[in-house]
């Protein structure tokens, strides 16, 4: 008898972002005259840069010519792209082999799939609040108990609180865990871990034979040169960490799709030899994934040219100017906020007594602005609200003006 994977039934609610889209559609149907301003989903809006467009065209042209046509490629990605990635890290002082890189179609699939190479018995620790994929993928894999409505938590998961008191970066767990998800700059709080904080996690992981899964999807938004962009800037991290990243937010690849994971040869867990964990991930990817599009990989190669990097950095600056406009607006209306400095998210504290979802409804109905309720990122997000800096400048300005004019505080 076929049976479904019952773990799906444990999932507390629909996946956050489709849920926001559903509520927005419902509202728009009831208020067709209202022009909505979308600062909810962290979705890029600006056009691909000229270098990337040339790279993609080059990919198409190669396929149009029988002498350069290619079909299936290596599941791990093009050799040149893996090397370009290794060189990019090397320029930032991080020595990695191109074999440590696995090109994929994004950080979301990598961050949800990576758990499959670890034991089903693994105890998981997540930042609270965090990108929901880390929790949901482990719920589906059966690493949690039921969801407690009272606590807003899954049994068996360790939630590491990220609060105003600890500047939204957690202390190391006070008990033994096996897999630790860290995201810096953090989605949704916009907080960035310092070298010292990451060092404490690396020390914890080594002492407890745990593995850190480091999501660096927003690393290019760090402008402070004193803050680490990669876990591998920390001494000893290669032995206990892997990292995930993508071109979604750096180069506007949210719809183009290209990411990568770094599983260093040095990463060793109990009972494995150097290179064995990397081989497991290779095995997993070779079985379940047929490689990123060859056209897209040409576009990605173009990002890592001198001109391509300059253009992508300009994109980042564009969105960060949006973040500054949002922060200024929040100051003007007197709402407390965090993040927004080295990250494209502004993390608002909702007014006293208003829950995250109630603030979502209030902001939408009074101002037409869509944001993301903090509680959608975990129980620690209750009482907070995320505004995304991804958007056309005029839309961001209109959204801020509408908040200033219409929000009834
Ligand atoms: C909506 C910490 C956004 N449908 O594009 P990818 O797959 O390379 O990256 C996804 C990703 C990975 N890691 C972190 C992220 O925040 C994201 C993207 N998050 C958001 O608004 O929080 C887009 C969400 C998209 C999704 O489900 O990822």
Coordinates of C-alpha atoms and ligand atoms in Angstrom, one line a residue:
X1 CA 0.0 0.0 0.0
X2 CA 1.4 3.4 -1.0
X3 CA 1.5 5.9 1.8
X4 CA 2.3 9.5 1.8
X5 CA 5.2 10.9 3.7
X6 CA 3.3 11.8 6.9
X7 CA 5.8 14.4 7.9
X8 CA 4.2 16.7 5.4
X9 CA 1.2 16.7 7.7
X10 CA 3.3 18.1 10.5
X11 CA 4.0 21.3 8.6
X12 CA 2.3 24.0 10.6
X13 CA 1.1 26.2 7.7
X14 CA 1.5 26.8 4.0
X15 CA 4.9 27.9 2.9
X16 CA 5.3 31.5 4.0
X17 CA 5.7 33.3 0.6
X18 CA 2.8 31.6 -1.3
X19 CA 0.7 32.4 1.8
X20 CA 1.6 36.1 1.5
X21 CA 0.8 36.0 -2.2
X22 CA -2.5 34.3 -1.5
X23 CA -3.5 37.0 1.1
X24 CA -2.4 39.7 -1.3
X25 CA -4.5 38.3 -4.1
X26 CA -7.5 38.1 -1.9
X27 CA -7.1 41.7 -0.7
X28 CA -6.6 42.9 -4.3
X29 CA -9.8 41.1 -5.5
X30 CA -11.8 42.9 -2.7
X31 CA -10.0 46.3 -3.4
X32 CA -9.3 46.4 -7.2
X33 CA -8.8 50.2 -7.1
X34 CA -5.9 50.0 -4.7
X35 CA -2.4 50.1 -6.1
X36 CA -0.3 47.7 -4.0
X37 CA 3.4 48.3 -3.3
X38 CA 5.3 45.1 -2.9
X39 CA 8.0 45.1 -0.2
X40 CA 7.2 41.5 0.9
X41 CA 9.1 38.8 -1.0
X42 CA 12.8 39.5 -1.4
X43 CA 12.6 39.5 -5.2
X44 CA 15.0 41.4 -7.5
X45 CA 13.4 43.9 -9.9
X46 CA 16.2 45.5 -11.9
X47 CA 17.3 44.3 -15.3
X48 CA 20.2 42.0 -15.8
X49 CA 23.5 43.8 -16.3
X50 CA 25.0 44.1 -19.8
X51 CA 27.8 41.6 -19.0
X52 CA 25.3 39.0 -17.9
X53 CA 23.1 39.6 -20.9
X54 CA 26.2 39.1 -23.2
X55 CA 27.1 36.0 -21.3
X56 CA 23.7 34.5 -21.7
X57 CA 23.6 35.4 -25.4
X58 CA 27.0 33.7 -25.7
X59 CA 25.4 30.6 -24.1
X60 CA 22.5 30.6 -26.6
X61 CA 24.9 31.2 -29.6
X62 CA 27.0 28.2 -28.6
X63 CA 23.9 26.0 -28.5
X64 CA 22.8 27.4 -31.9
X65 CA 26.0 26.2 -33.6
X66 CA 26.5 22.4 -34.0
X67 CA 30.3 22.8 -33.5
X68 CA 29.9 24.3 -30.0
X69 CA 26.5 22.7 -29.1
X70 CA 26.5 20.9 -25.7
X71 CA 23.8 18.7 -24.1
X72 CA 24.0 17.4 -20.5
X73 CA 27.0 18.9 -18.7
X74 CA 28.7 17.9 -15.5
X75 CA 26.3 17.6 -12.6
X76 CA 28.7 19.7 -10.5
X77 CA 28.9 22.5 -13.0
X78 CA 31.3 23.7 -15.7
X79 CA 34.9 23.4 -14.9
X80 CA 35.5 27.0 -15.8
X81 CA 32.7 28.3 -13.6
X82 CA 33.9 26.2 -10.6
X83 CA 37.4 27.6 -11.1
X84 CA 36.0 31.2 -11.4
X85 CA 34.2 30.7 -8.1
X86 CA 37.4 29.3 -6.5
X87 CA 39.3 32.3 -7.8
X88 CA 36.7 34.7 -6.5
X89 CA 37.1 33.3 -3.0
X90 CA 40.9 33.3 -3.4
X91 CA 40.9 37.0 -4.2
X92 CA 39.2 37.4 -0.8
X93 CA 41.9 35.4 0.9
X94 CA 40.0 32.1 1.1
X95 CA 41.8 29.0 -0.4
X96 CA 39.4 26.4 -1.7
X97 CA 39.7 23.9 -4.5
X98 CA 37.4 24.1 -7.5
X99 CA 36.4 20.6 -6.6
X100 CA 34.9 21.9 -3.4
X101 CA 32.3 23.9 -5.4
X102 CA 29.0 22.4 -6.6
X103 CA 27.1 24.6 -9.0
X104 CA 23.3 24.4 -8.7
X105 CA 20.1 26.2 -9.6
X106 CA 20.0 28.2 -6.4
X107 CA 20.6 28.5 -2.6
X108 CA 17.0 27.4 -1.8
X109 CA 17.4 23.9 -3.3
X110 CA 20.8 23.6 -1.8
X111 CA 19.8 24.7 1.7
X112 CA 16.8 22.3 1.6
X113 CA 18.6 19.4 0.1
X114 CA 21.8 19.4 2.0
X115 CA 20.2 17.8 5.1
X116 CA 19.7 14.6 3.1
X117 CA 23.4 13.7 3.4
X118 CA 23.2 13.7 7.2
X119 CA 21.7 11.1 9.6
X120 CA 17.9 11.2 10.1
X121 CA 18.7 11.2 13.8
X122 CA 20.6 14.5 13.6
X123 CA 19.6 17.2 16.1
X124 CA 19.1 20.5 14.3
X125 CA 19.6 24.0 15.6
X126 CA 18.3 27.0 13.8
X127 CA 18.4 30.8 14.3
X128 CA 15.0 32.0 15.4
X129 CA 13.8 33.8 13.3
X130 CA 15.2 32.3 10.1
X131 CA 14.5 31.6 6.4
X132 CA 11.7 28.9 6.7
X133 CA 13.4 26.4 4.4
X134 CA 15.8 25.2 7.0
X135 CA 13.0 24.2 9.4
X136 CA 10.5 22.9 6.8
X137 CA 13.1 20.7 5.0
X138 CA 14.0 19.0 8.3
X139 CA 10.3 18.6 9.3
X140 CA 9.7 16.8 5.9
X141 CA 12.8 14.7 6.5
X142 CA 11.4 13.6 9.8
X143 CA 13.9 15.2 12.2
X144 CA 11.2 16.9 14.3
X145 CA 8.2 16.0 16.4
X146 CA 4.8 17.7 16.0
X147 CA 4.3 21.5 15.9
X148 CA 3.2 23.0 19.2
X149 CA 0.6 25.7 18.6
X150 CA 1.1 27.0 22.1
X151 CA 4.9 27.4 21.6
X152 CA 4.9 28.1 17.9
X153 CA 7.7 25.5 17.6
X154 CA 8.4 22.0 16.4
X155 CA 9.3 19.5 19.1
X156 CA 12.9 18.3 18.9
X157 CA 14.3 21.4 17.2
X158 CA 16.6 23.7 19.0
X159 CA 15.6 27.3 18.3
X160 CA 18.5 29.8 18.9
X161 CA 16.8 33.1 19.8
X162 CA 17.9 36.2 17.9
X163 CA 16.6 39.1 19.9
X164 CA 17.3 42.8 20.5
X165 CA 19.3 41.8 23.5
X166 CA 21.8 39.8 21.6
X167 CA 21.8 42.1 18.5
X168 CA 19.9 39.4 16.6
X169 CA 22.7 36.9 16.6
X170 CA 22.5 33.9 18.9
X171 CA 24.8 32.4 21.5
X172 CA 26.1 28.9 20.8
X173 CA 23.6 26.2 21.9
X174 CA 23.8 25.2 25.6
X175 CA 23.4 21.5 24.7
X176 CA 24.7 19.2 22.0
X177 CA 23.3 19.5 18.5
X178 CA 24.5 18.0 15.2
X179 CA 23.6 20.4 12.5
X180 CA 23.6 24.2 12.9
X181 CA 22.0 26.5 10.3
X182 CA 23.5 30.0 10.3
X183 CA 22.5 32.8 7.9
X184 CA 24.6 36.0 7.7
X185 CA 23.5 38.6 6.8
X186 CA 20.5 37.1 8.3
X187 CA 17.1 36.9 6.6
X188 CA 14.9 38.3 8.0
X189 CA 16.7 40.4 10.7
X190 CA 19.4 41.8 8.5
X191 CA 21.9 41.1 11.4
X192 CA 25.5 40.2 10.4
X193 CA 27.7 37.9 12.5
X194 CA 31.1 39.2 13.5
X195 CA 34.3 37.2 13.2
X196 CA 34.2 36.7 17.0
X197 CA 30.7 35.3 16.9
X198 CA 31.4 32.9 14.0
X199 CA 34.6 31.8 15.8
X200 CA 32.5 30.8 18.8
X201 CA 30.3 28.7 16.5
X202 CA 33.3 27.1 14.8
X203 CA 34.8 26.2 18.2
X204 CA 31.4 24.8 19.4
X205 CA 31.1 22.7 16.2
X206 CA 34.5 21.3 16.5
X207 CA 34.1 20.5 20.2
X208 CA 30.7 18.9 19.7
X209 CA 31.5 17.3 16.3
X210 CA 28.7 19.3 14.7
X211 CA 28.4 20.8 11.2
X212 CA 27.6 24.4 10.4
X213 CA 25.5 25.0 7.3
X214 CA 26.2 28.6 6.5
X215 CA 23.8 30.4 4.1
X216 CA 25.7 33.4 2.7
X217 CA 23.0 34.4 0.1
X218 CA 23.3 38.1 1.1
X219 CA 27.0 38.2 1.6
X220 CA 27.6 40.8 -1.1
X221 CA 25.4 43.2 0.8
X222 CA 28.0 43.5 3.5
X223 CA 29.8 46.8 3.0
X224 CA 31.6 46.9 6.4
X225 CA 35.1 45.5 5.6
X226 CA 35.4 44.3 9.2
X227 CA 32.5 41.8 8.9
X228 CA 33.0 38.3 7.5
X229 CA 31.3 37.4 4.2
X230 CA 32.1 33.7 4.4
X231 CA 32.4 31.2 7.2
X232 CA 35.7 30.2 5.7
X233 CA 37.2 33.4 6.8
X234 CA 37.3 31.8 10.2
X235 CA 40.2 29.6 11.0
X236 CA 39.4 25.9 11.2
X237 CA 35.9 26.4 9.6
X238 CA 36.7 24.1 6.7
X239 CA 36.8 21.2 9.0
X240 CA 33.3 21.7 10.4
X241 CA 31.3 23.9 7.9
X242 CA 29.8 24.0 4.5
X243 CA 28.5 27.1 2.7
X244 CA 25.7 28.0 0.3
X245 CA 25.4 31.0 -1.9
X246 CA 23.9 32.2 -5.1
X247 CA 23.8 34.9 -7.7
X248 CA 20.1 35.6 -7.0
X249 CA 20.6 38.7 -4.9
X250 CA 24.1 39.8 -6.2
X251 CA 23.4 39.7 -9.9
X252 CA 19.6 39.6 -10.2
X253 CA 19.5 35.8 -10.9
X254 CA 16.3 35.2 -8.9
X255 CA 14.5 34.0 -12.1
X256 CA 17.6 33.0 -14.0
X257 CA 18.6 30.5 -11.3
X258 CA 22.2 29.8 -10.3
X259 CA 23.8 29.0 -7.0
X260 CA 26.5 27.0 -5.5
X261 CA 27.5 25.0 -2.4
X262 CA 31.0 24.6 -1.0
X263 CA 31.7 21.4 0.7
X264 CA 35.4 21.5 1.5
X265 CA 37.5 18.3 1.3
X266 CA 38.6 19.1 4.9
X267 CA 35.0 18.7 6.2
X268 CA 35.1 15.6 8.3
X269 CA 32.3 14.2 10.5
X270 CA 32.5 11.2 12.9
X271 CA 33.5 8.1 11.0
X272 CA 34.4 9.7 7.7
X273 CA 37.7 10.3 5.9
X274 CA 38.6 13.7 4.4
X275 CA 36.7 14.1 1.2
X276 CA 34.0 11.6 2.1
X277 CA 31.3 14.2 3.0
X278 CA 32.1 16.1 -0.2
X279 CA 31.7 12.8 -2.1
X280 CA 28.4 12.2 -0.5
X281 CA 27.1 15.6 -1.6
X282 CA 28.5 14.8 -5.1
X283 CA 26.6 11.5 -5.0
X284 CA 23.4 13.2 -4.0
X285 CA 23.7 15.9 -6.6
X286 CA 24.6 13.4 -9.4
X287 CA 21.6 11.3 -8.5
X288 CA 18.9 14.0 -8.1
X289 CA 20.2 16.9 -10.2
X290 CA 21.2 17.1 -13.8
X291 CA 23.3 20.3 -13.6
X292 CA 22.5 24.0 -14.0
X293 CA 21.5 25.2 -17.4
X294 CA 24.5 25.6 -19.7
X295 CA 23.2 29.0 -20.9
X296 CA 22.8 30.2 -17.3
X297 CA 26.3 29.0 -16.5
X298 CA 27.7 31.2 -19.3
X299 CA 25.8 34.2 -17.7
X300 CA 27.3 33.3 -14.4
X301 CA 30.8 33.2 -15.8
X302 CA 30.2 36.7 -17.1
X303 CA 29.4 37.9 -13.5
X304 CA 33.0 37.0 -12.4
X305 CA 34.7 39.1 -15.1
X306 CA 36.0 42.5 -13.9
X307 CA 33.2 44.3 -15.7
X308 CA 30.6 41.8 -14.5
X309 CA 31.6 42.2 -10.8
X310 CA 31.5 46.0 -11.1
X311 CA 28.0 45.9 -12.6
X312 CA 26.7 43.5 -9.9
X313 CA 28.2 45.7 -7.2
X314 CA 26.3 48.6 -8.7
X315 CA 23.1 46.6 -8.5
X316 CA 23.7 45.9 -4.8
X317 CA 24.3 49.7 -4.3
X318 CA 21.0 50.4 -5.9
X319 CA 19.1 48.1 -3.6
X320 CA 21.0 49.4 -0.6
X321 CA 20.0 53.0 -1.4
X322 CA 16.4 51.7 -1.3
X323 CA 17.1 50.3 2.1
X324 CA 18.3 53.8 3.2
X325 CA 15.1 55.3 1.9
X326 CA 13.0 52.8 3.9
X327 CA 15.0 53.4 7.1
X328 CA 14.7 57.1 6.8
X329 CA 10.9 56.7 6.3
X330 CA 10.6 54.5 9.4
X331 CA 12.5 57.1 11.4
X332 CA 10.1 59.7 10.2
X333 CA 7.0 57.8 11.3
X334 CA 8.7 56.7 14.6
X335 CA 8.8 53.0 14.0
X336 CA 11.8 51.1 15.5
X337 CA 13.8 49.1 13.1
X338 CA 17.0 47.0 12.8
X339 CA 19.0 45.6 9.8
X340 CA 19.1 47.6 6.6
X341 CA 22.8 48.5 6.9
X342 CA 24.7 45.5 5.6
X343 CA 21.6 43.6 4.4
X344 CA 18.7 44.4 2.0
X345 CA 16.0 43.8 4.8
X346 CA 14.7 46.3 7.3
X347 CA 13.4 44.6 10.4
X348 CA 10.6 46.6 12.0
X349 CA 9.3 46.3 15.5
X350 CA 5.5 46.3 15.3
X351 CA 3.7 48.9 17.4
X352 CA 3.0 47.8 21.0
X353 CA 0.3 45.1 21.1
X354 CA 0.1 44.5 17.4
X355 CA 1.1 41.0 16.2
X356 CA 3.1 40.4 13.0
X357 CA 0.1 39.2 10.9
X358 CA -2.2 42.0 12.3
X359 CA 0.4 44.5 11.2
X360 CA 0.5 42.8 7.8
X361 CA -3.3 43.4 7.5
X362 CA -3.1 47.0 8.9
X363 CA -0.2 48.0 6.6
X364 CA -1.9 46.5 3.6
X365 CA -5.4 48.0 4.3
X366 CA -4.2 51.5 5.4
X367 CA -1.2 52.0 3.0
X368 CA -1.3 49.3 0.3
X369 CA 2.2 48.2 1.3
X370 CA 2.9 44.5 1.5
X371 CA 5.6 43.3 3.8
X372 CA 6.4 40.0 5.5
X373 CA 5.2 39.2 9.0
X374 CA 8.1 38.3 11.3
X375 CA 6.3 35.4 12.8
X376 CA 6.4 33.6 9.4
X377 CA 10.1 33.2 10.1
X378 CA 9.7 31.4 13.5
X379 CA 8.3 32.2 16.9
X380 CA 11.1 34.7 17.6
X381 CA 9.8 36.8 14.7
X382 CA 6.5 37.6 16.5
X383 CA 6.2 41.3 17.0
X384 CA 8.4 42.1 14.1
X385 CA 7.9 42.8 10.4
X386 CA 10.2 42.7 7.4
X387 CA 10.4 45.2 4.6
X388 CA 12.4 44.2 1.6
X389 CA 14.6 46.8 -0.2
X390 CA 14.2 44.9 -3.5
X391 CA 12.1 47.1 -5.8
X392 CA 12.1 49.9 -8.3
X393 CA 13.2 53.1 -6.7
X394 CA 9.9 54.9 -7.5
X395 CA 7.9 52.0 -6.0
X396 CA 10.0 52.1 -2.8
X397 CA 9.6 55.9 -2.6
X398 CA 5.8 55.6 -3.1
X399 CA 5.6 52.9 -0.5
X400 CA 7.4 55.0 2.1
X401 CA 5.4 58.0 1.3
X402 CA 2.2 56.0 1.6
X403 CA 3.3 54.7 5.0
X404 CA 4.2 58.2 6.2
X405 CA 0.8 59.6 5.0
X406 CA -1.6 56.8 5.7
X407 CA -0.4 54.6 8.5
X408 CA -2.4 55.2 11.5
X409 CA -0.2 54.7 14.6
Ligands
LIG1 C1 10.8 33.6 -2.0 C2 18.6 33.1 3.3 C3 13.7 35.5 -0.3 N1 10.3 31.8 -3.6 O1 17.1 32.3 -5.1 P1 17.9 31.4 -4.3 O2 17.3 30.0 -4.4 O3 19.4 31.3 -4.7 O4 17.9 31.9 -2.8 C4 16.8 31.7 -1.9 C5 17.2 32.1 -0.6 C6 18.2 31.4 0.1 N2 18.6 31.7 1.3 C7 18.1 32.8 1.9 C8 17.1 33.5 1.3 O5 16.5 34.5 1.9 C9 16.6 33.2 0.0 C10 15.5 33.9 -0.7 N3 14.6 34.5 0.2 C11 12.9 36.0 0.8 O6 12.0 36.9 0.6 O7 13.1 35.7 2.0 C12 12.8 34.9 -1.4 C13 11.7 34.0 -0.9 C14 11.3 32.4 -2.7 C15 11.8 31.4 -1.7 O8 11.0 30.6 -1.2 O9 13.0 31.3 -1.5

